[in-house]
XYZ file of C-alpha atoms in Angstrom:
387
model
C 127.534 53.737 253.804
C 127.612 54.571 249.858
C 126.959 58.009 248.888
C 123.857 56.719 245.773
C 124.339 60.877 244.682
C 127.476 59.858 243.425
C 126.772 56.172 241.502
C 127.379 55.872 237.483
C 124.349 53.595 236.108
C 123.948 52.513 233.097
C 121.665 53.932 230.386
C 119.858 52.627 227.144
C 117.832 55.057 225.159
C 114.230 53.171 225.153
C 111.309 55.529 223.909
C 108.365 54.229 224.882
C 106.269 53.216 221.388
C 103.131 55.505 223.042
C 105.540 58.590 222.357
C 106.598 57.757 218.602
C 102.554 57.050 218.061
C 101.948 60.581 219.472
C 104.656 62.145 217.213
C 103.584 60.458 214.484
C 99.936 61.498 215.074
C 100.955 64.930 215.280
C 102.956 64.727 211.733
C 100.001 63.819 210.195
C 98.007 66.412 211.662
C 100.430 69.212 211.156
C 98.932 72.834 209.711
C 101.834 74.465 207.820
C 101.586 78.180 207.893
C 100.347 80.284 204.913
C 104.222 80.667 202.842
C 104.882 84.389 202.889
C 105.841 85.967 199.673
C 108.362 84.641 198.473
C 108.460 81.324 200.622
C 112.553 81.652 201.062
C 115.320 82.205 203.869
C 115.135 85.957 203.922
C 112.174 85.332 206.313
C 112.800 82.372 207.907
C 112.383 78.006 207.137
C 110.745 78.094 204.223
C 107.090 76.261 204.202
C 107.324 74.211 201.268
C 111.607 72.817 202.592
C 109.754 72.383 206.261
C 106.956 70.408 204.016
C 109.728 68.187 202.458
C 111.403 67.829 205.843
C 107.807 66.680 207.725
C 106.981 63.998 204.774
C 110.626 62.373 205.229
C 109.553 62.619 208.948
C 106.551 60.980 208.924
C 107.154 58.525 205.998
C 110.440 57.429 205.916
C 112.642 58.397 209.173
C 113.075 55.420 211.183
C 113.751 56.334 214.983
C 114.620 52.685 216.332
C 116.881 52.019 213.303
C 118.701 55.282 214.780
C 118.064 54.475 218.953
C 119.545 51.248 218.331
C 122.679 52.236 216.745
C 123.041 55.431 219.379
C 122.750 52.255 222.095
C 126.043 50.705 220.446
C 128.281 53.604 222.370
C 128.191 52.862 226.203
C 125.983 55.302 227.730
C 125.670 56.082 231.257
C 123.582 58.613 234.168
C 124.750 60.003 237.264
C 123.730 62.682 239.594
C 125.968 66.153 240.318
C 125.000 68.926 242.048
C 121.224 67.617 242.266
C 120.770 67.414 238.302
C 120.605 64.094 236.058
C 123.867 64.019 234.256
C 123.623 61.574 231.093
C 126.649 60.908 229.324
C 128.364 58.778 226.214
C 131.645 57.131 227.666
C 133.398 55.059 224.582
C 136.896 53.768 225.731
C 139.778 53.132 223.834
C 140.848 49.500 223.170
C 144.337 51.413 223.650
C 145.655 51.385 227.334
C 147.645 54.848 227.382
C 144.722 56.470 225.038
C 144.070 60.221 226.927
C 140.868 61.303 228.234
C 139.149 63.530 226.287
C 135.787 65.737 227.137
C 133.672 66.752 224.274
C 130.862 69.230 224.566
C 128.475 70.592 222.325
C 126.371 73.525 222.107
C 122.831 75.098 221.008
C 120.827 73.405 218.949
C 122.977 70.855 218.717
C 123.458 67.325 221.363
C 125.819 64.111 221.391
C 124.694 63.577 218.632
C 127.012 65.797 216.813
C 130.436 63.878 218.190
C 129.232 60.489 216.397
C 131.345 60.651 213.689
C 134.470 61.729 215.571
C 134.195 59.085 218.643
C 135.203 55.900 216.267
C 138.309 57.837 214.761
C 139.388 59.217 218.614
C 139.159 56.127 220.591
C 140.406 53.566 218.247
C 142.796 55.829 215.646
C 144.343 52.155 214.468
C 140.698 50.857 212.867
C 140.708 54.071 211.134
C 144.144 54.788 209.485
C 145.377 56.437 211.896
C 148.450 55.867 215.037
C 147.543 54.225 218.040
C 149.354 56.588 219.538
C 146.614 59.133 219.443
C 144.028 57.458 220.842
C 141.451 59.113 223.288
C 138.687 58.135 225.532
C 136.177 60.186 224.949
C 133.539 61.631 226.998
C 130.476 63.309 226.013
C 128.238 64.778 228.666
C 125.178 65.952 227.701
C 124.554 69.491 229.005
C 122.280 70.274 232.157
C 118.633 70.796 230.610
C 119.585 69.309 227.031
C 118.301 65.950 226.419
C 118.466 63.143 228.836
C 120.227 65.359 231.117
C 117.024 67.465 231.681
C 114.441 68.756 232.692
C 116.793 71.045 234.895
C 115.930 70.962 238.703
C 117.876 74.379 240.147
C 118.576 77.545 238.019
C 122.298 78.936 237.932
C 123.470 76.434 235.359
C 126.207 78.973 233.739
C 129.827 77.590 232.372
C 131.154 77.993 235.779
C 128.736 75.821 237.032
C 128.810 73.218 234.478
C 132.666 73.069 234.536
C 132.512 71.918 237.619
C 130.112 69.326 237.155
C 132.414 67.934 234.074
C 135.217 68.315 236.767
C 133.270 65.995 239.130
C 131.845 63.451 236.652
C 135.774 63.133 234.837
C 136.899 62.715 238.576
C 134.209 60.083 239.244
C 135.564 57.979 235.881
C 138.346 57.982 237.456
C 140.456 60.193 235.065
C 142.855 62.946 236.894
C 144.652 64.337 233.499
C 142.359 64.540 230.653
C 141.993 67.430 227.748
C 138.896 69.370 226.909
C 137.124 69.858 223.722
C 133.839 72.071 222.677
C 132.031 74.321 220.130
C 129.410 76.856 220.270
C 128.652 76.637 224.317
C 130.933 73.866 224.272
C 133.503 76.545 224.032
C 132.531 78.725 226.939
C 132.735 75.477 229.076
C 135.557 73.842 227.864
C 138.360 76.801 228.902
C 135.907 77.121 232.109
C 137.058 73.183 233.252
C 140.750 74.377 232.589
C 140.199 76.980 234.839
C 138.634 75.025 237.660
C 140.809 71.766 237.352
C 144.182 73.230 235.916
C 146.066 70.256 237.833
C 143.862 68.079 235.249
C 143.550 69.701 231.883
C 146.080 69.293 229.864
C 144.747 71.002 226.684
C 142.023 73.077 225.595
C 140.984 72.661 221.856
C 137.702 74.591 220.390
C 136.217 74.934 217.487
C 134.559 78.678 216.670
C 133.485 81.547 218.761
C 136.585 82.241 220.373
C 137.722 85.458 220.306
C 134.697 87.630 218.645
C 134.891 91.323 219.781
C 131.265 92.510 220.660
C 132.593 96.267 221.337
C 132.571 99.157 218.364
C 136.327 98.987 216.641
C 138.016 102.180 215.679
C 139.913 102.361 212.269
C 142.923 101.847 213.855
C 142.210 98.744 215.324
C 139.934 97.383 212.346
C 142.711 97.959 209.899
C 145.387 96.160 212.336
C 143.062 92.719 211.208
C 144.034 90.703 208.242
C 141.153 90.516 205.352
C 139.893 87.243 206.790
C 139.617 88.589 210.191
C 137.709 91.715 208.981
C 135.568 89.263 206.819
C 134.532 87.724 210.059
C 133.882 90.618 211.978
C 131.554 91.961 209.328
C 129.643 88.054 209.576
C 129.576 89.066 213.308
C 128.296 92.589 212.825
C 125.617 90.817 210.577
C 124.895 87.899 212.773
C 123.932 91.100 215.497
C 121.619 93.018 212.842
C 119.944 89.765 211.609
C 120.100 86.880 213.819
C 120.268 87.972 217.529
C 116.195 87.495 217.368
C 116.481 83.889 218.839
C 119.057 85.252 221.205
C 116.448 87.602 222.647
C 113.755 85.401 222.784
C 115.215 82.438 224.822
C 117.095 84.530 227.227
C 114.261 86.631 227.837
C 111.263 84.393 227.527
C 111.843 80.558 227.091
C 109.117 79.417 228.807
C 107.093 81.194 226.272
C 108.768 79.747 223.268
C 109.097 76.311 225.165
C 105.205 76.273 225.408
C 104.820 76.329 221.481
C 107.972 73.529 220.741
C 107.129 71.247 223.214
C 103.587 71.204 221.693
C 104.223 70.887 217.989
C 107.214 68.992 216.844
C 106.761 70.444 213.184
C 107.486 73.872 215.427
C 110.536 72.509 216.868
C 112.043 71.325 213.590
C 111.874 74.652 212.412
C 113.401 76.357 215.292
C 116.492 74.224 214.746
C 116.739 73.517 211.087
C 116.737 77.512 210.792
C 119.878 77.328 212.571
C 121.649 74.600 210.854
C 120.862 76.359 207.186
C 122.458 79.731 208.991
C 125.745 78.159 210.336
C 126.908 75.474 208.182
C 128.592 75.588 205.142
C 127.645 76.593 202.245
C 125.296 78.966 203.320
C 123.288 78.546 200.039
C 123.097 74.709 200.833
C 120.217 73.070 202.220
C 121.111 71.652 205.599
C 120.085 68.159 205.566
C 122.671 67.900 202.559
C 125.395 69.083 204.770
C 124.747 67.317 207.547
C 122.427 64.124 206.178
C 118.538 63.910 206.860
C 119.134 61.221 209.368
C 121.228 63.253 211.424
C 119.392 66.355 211.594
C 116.225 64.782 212.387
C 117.759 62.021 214.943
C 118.892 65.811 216.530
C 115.652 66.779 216.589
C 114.276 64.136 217.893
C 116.496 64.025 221.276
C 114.702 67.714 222.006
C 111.262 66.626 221.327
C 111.236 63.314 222.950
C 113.041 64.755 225.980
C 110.740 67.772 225.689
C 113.473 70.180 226.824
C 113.201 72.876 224.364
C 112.438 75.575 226.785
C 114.871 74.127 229.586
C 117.850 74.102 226.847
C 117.162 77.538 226.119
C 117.018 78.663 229.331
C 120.430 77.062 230.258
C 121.842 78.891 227.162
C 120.762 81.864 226.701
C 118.790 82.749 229.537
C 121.490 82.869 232.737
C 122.668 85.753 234.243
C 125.568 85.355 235.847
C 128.757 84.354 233.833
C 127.776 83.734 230.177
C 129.684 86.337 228.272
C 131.891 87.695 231.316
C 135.168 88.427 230.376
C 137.822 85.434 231.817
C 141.721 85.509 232.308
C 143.572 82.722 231.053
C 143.525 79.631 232.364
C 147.611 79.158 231.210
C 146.763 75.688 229.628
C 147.553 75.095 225.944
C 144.965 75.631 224.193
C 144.216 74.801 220.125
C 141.709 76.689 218.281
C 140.242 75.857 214.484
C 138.231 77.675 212.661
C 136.056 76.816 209.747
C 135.087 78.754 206.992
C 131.490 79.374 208.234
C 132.875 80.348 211.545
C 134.143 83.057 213.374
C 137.413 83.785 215.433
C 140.081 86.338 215.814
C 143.253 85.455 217.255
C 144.448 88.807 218.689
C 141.048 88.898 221.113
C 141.240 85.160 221.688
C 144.524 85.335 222.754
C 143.070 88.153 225.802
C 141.143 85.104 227.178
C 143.261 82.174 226.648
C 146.671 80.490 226.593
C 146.737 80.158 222.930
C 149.469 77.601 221.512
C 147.749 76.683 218.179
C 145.700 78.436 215.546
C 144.003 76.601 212.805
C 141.690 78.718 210.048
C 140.335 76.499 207.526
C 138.669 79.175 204.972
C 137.358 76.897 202.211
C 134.972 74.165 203.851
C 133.090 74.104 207.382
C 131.033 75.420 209.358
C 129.464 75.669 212.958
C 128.660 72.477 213.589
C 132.228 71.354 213.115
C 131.957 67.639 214.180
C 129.329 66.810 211.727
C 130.520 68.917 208.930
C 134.054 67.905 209.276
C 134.872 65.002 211.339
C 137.808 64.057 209.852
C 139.366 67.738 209.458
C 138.249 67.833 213.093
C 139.802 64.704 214.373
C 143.523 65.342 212.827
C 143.308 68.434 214.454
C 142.745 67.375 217.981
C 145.333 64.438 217.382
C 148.124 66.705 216.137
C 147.329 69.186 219.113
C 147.460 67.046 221.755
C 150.180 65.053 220.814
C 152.563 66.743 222.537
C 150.760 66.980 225.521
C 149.996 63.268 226.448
């Protein structure tokens, strides 16, 4: 008898028109907030960008233009450890291409790899040596997109390791490398770990390494100036930022009630993100990462309405997130951009580090739409001498 838990089916992203009428009903309708003095990013979106952003929304954003171009990358569903899995698997026209995981983090989706998948399977079409070709896989993460509403709680990176374990296992791929930012790079190392027979190669971008504990003088002065820089972003990012932090690991069901009723709402929570961590700071971010992009972003959380179940898979377990981890002993790459933070000499506590890449002029978080191409060359030169 077939085990159906374990079938891969196909999937085609197909909103139903009664959902883009709501949303656009909504738009119209939307009640913007008095602007607090000033109206700038000391206190948050401000109302007249969020304005700008809603009447791009409603007017000119065309969802099917953008669902029909996501449905050109083969996209599939399956079923691990009793939640939906959905997933992008793009093969390489190249036989001995290497498979390669790529996961993403909070507040992004797939939809940051888009740029990167083209240039990783199919390196020839794109300047680039055959030789380095990938297939890629990009899971979408348990409670995040169309791989939610979650079903069970317990979803930590040990946890969703082993689901990426499974589903690679299910493709049929027994050596494969691992890629991720932002929670992308909790889980990533976390697969090494679980399927070290597998992974050949761990490469992250950001967030590795960031000491949370009080450094004496001693220690702070061991750091070079760019690592100090980026310990004083961190001590910053704890003073002004950790406010999101608190609120979805302590109460997303509370903030999920408000997104999931006002899409204007969830904009804001993410936009306010995307101006914070890419790079420039001072830029606005739908000029770093395109209009089109940010808002097709948006959309997957407000059409999927899992802005209170992607929350509470990131920020609101208690088990592993954060835990300190030995190393897995696979080779592991990390890059980081300017907008970024990582410190070798605590990275190196956690993992197996072989390569170290800091890119201080251009960058940010969201490295896969900010710099695909930086990005790409990166993972190809790493893993070149681990196929």
């Amino acid at each position: 008898m077939t085990d159906t838990t374990k079938t891969i089916r196909p999937f085609r992203i197909d909103i139903a028109q009664e959902q883009l009428d709501d949303l656009a009903d909504r738009l119209a309708r939307t009640r913007f907030g008095t602007p607090l003095p000033g109206d700038d990013w000391a206190s948050g979106v401000p109302t007249s960008y969020l304005v700008e952003l809603v009447t791009y929304w409603r007017d000119e954003f065309d969802w099917r233009a953008q669902e029909k171009s996501l449905n050109t990358i083969p996209q599939f569903v399956t079923e691990i450890d009793g939640q939906n899995i959905h997933f992008l698997h793009a093969r390489s026209p190249e036989p001995d291409a290497l498979p390669l995981v790529l996961t993403h983090g909070w507040p992004g989706s797939f939809v940051e790899f888009l740029d990167v998948i083209g240039p990783l399977t199919d390196p020839a079409a794109h300047g680039g040596d055959p030789a380095d070709a990938f297939h890629v896989v990009v899971p979408s993460l348990p409670g995040f997109g169309f791989s939610g509403p979650v079903r069970k709680p317990g979803w930590d990176t040990s946890r969703i390791a082993t689901a990426w374990a499974e589903l690679m296992s299910r493709l049929g791929y027994h050596r494969y490398g691992v890629q991720g930012g932002d929670i992308g790079a909790a889980v990533s190392p976390e697969v090494a770990r679980i399927a070290r027979d597998a992974v050949v190669g761990v490469h992250l971008n950001g967030n590795v390494g960031v000491p949370f504990h009080e450094l004496d003088a001693a220690e702070r002065s061991s750091l070079s100036p760019l690592e100090r820089d980026r310990l004083d972003r961190v001590s910053r990012f704890m003073s002004e930022e950790f406010g999101y932090i608190s609120i979805q690991s302590t109460r997303p069901a509370t903030l999920g009630a408000a997104l999931a009723d006002s899409p204007v709402g969830q904009l804001a929570w993410i936009v306010d993100k995307f101006r914070e961590w890419t790079y420039p700071r001072e830029a606005l971010p739908h000029d770093v990462v395109g209009i089109d992009r940010l808002l097709t972003n948006v959309m997957l959380y407000w059409l999927s309405d899992t802005a209170s179940s992607s929350a509470y898979v990131g920020y609101a377990q208690e088990s592993s997130w954060g835990a300190e981890k030995s190393a897995s002993g696979i080779p592991t790459a990390v890059i980081v951009f300017a907008h970024d933070v990582g410190i070798r000499l605590y990275a190196e506590q956690e993992h197996a580090i072989t390569r170290w890449t800091d890119v201080e002029d251009r960058g940010g978080h969201f490295a896969a739409l900010e710099e695909p191409e930086t990005l790409t060359a990166d993972i190809r030169e790493f893993f070149a001498g681990l196929r």
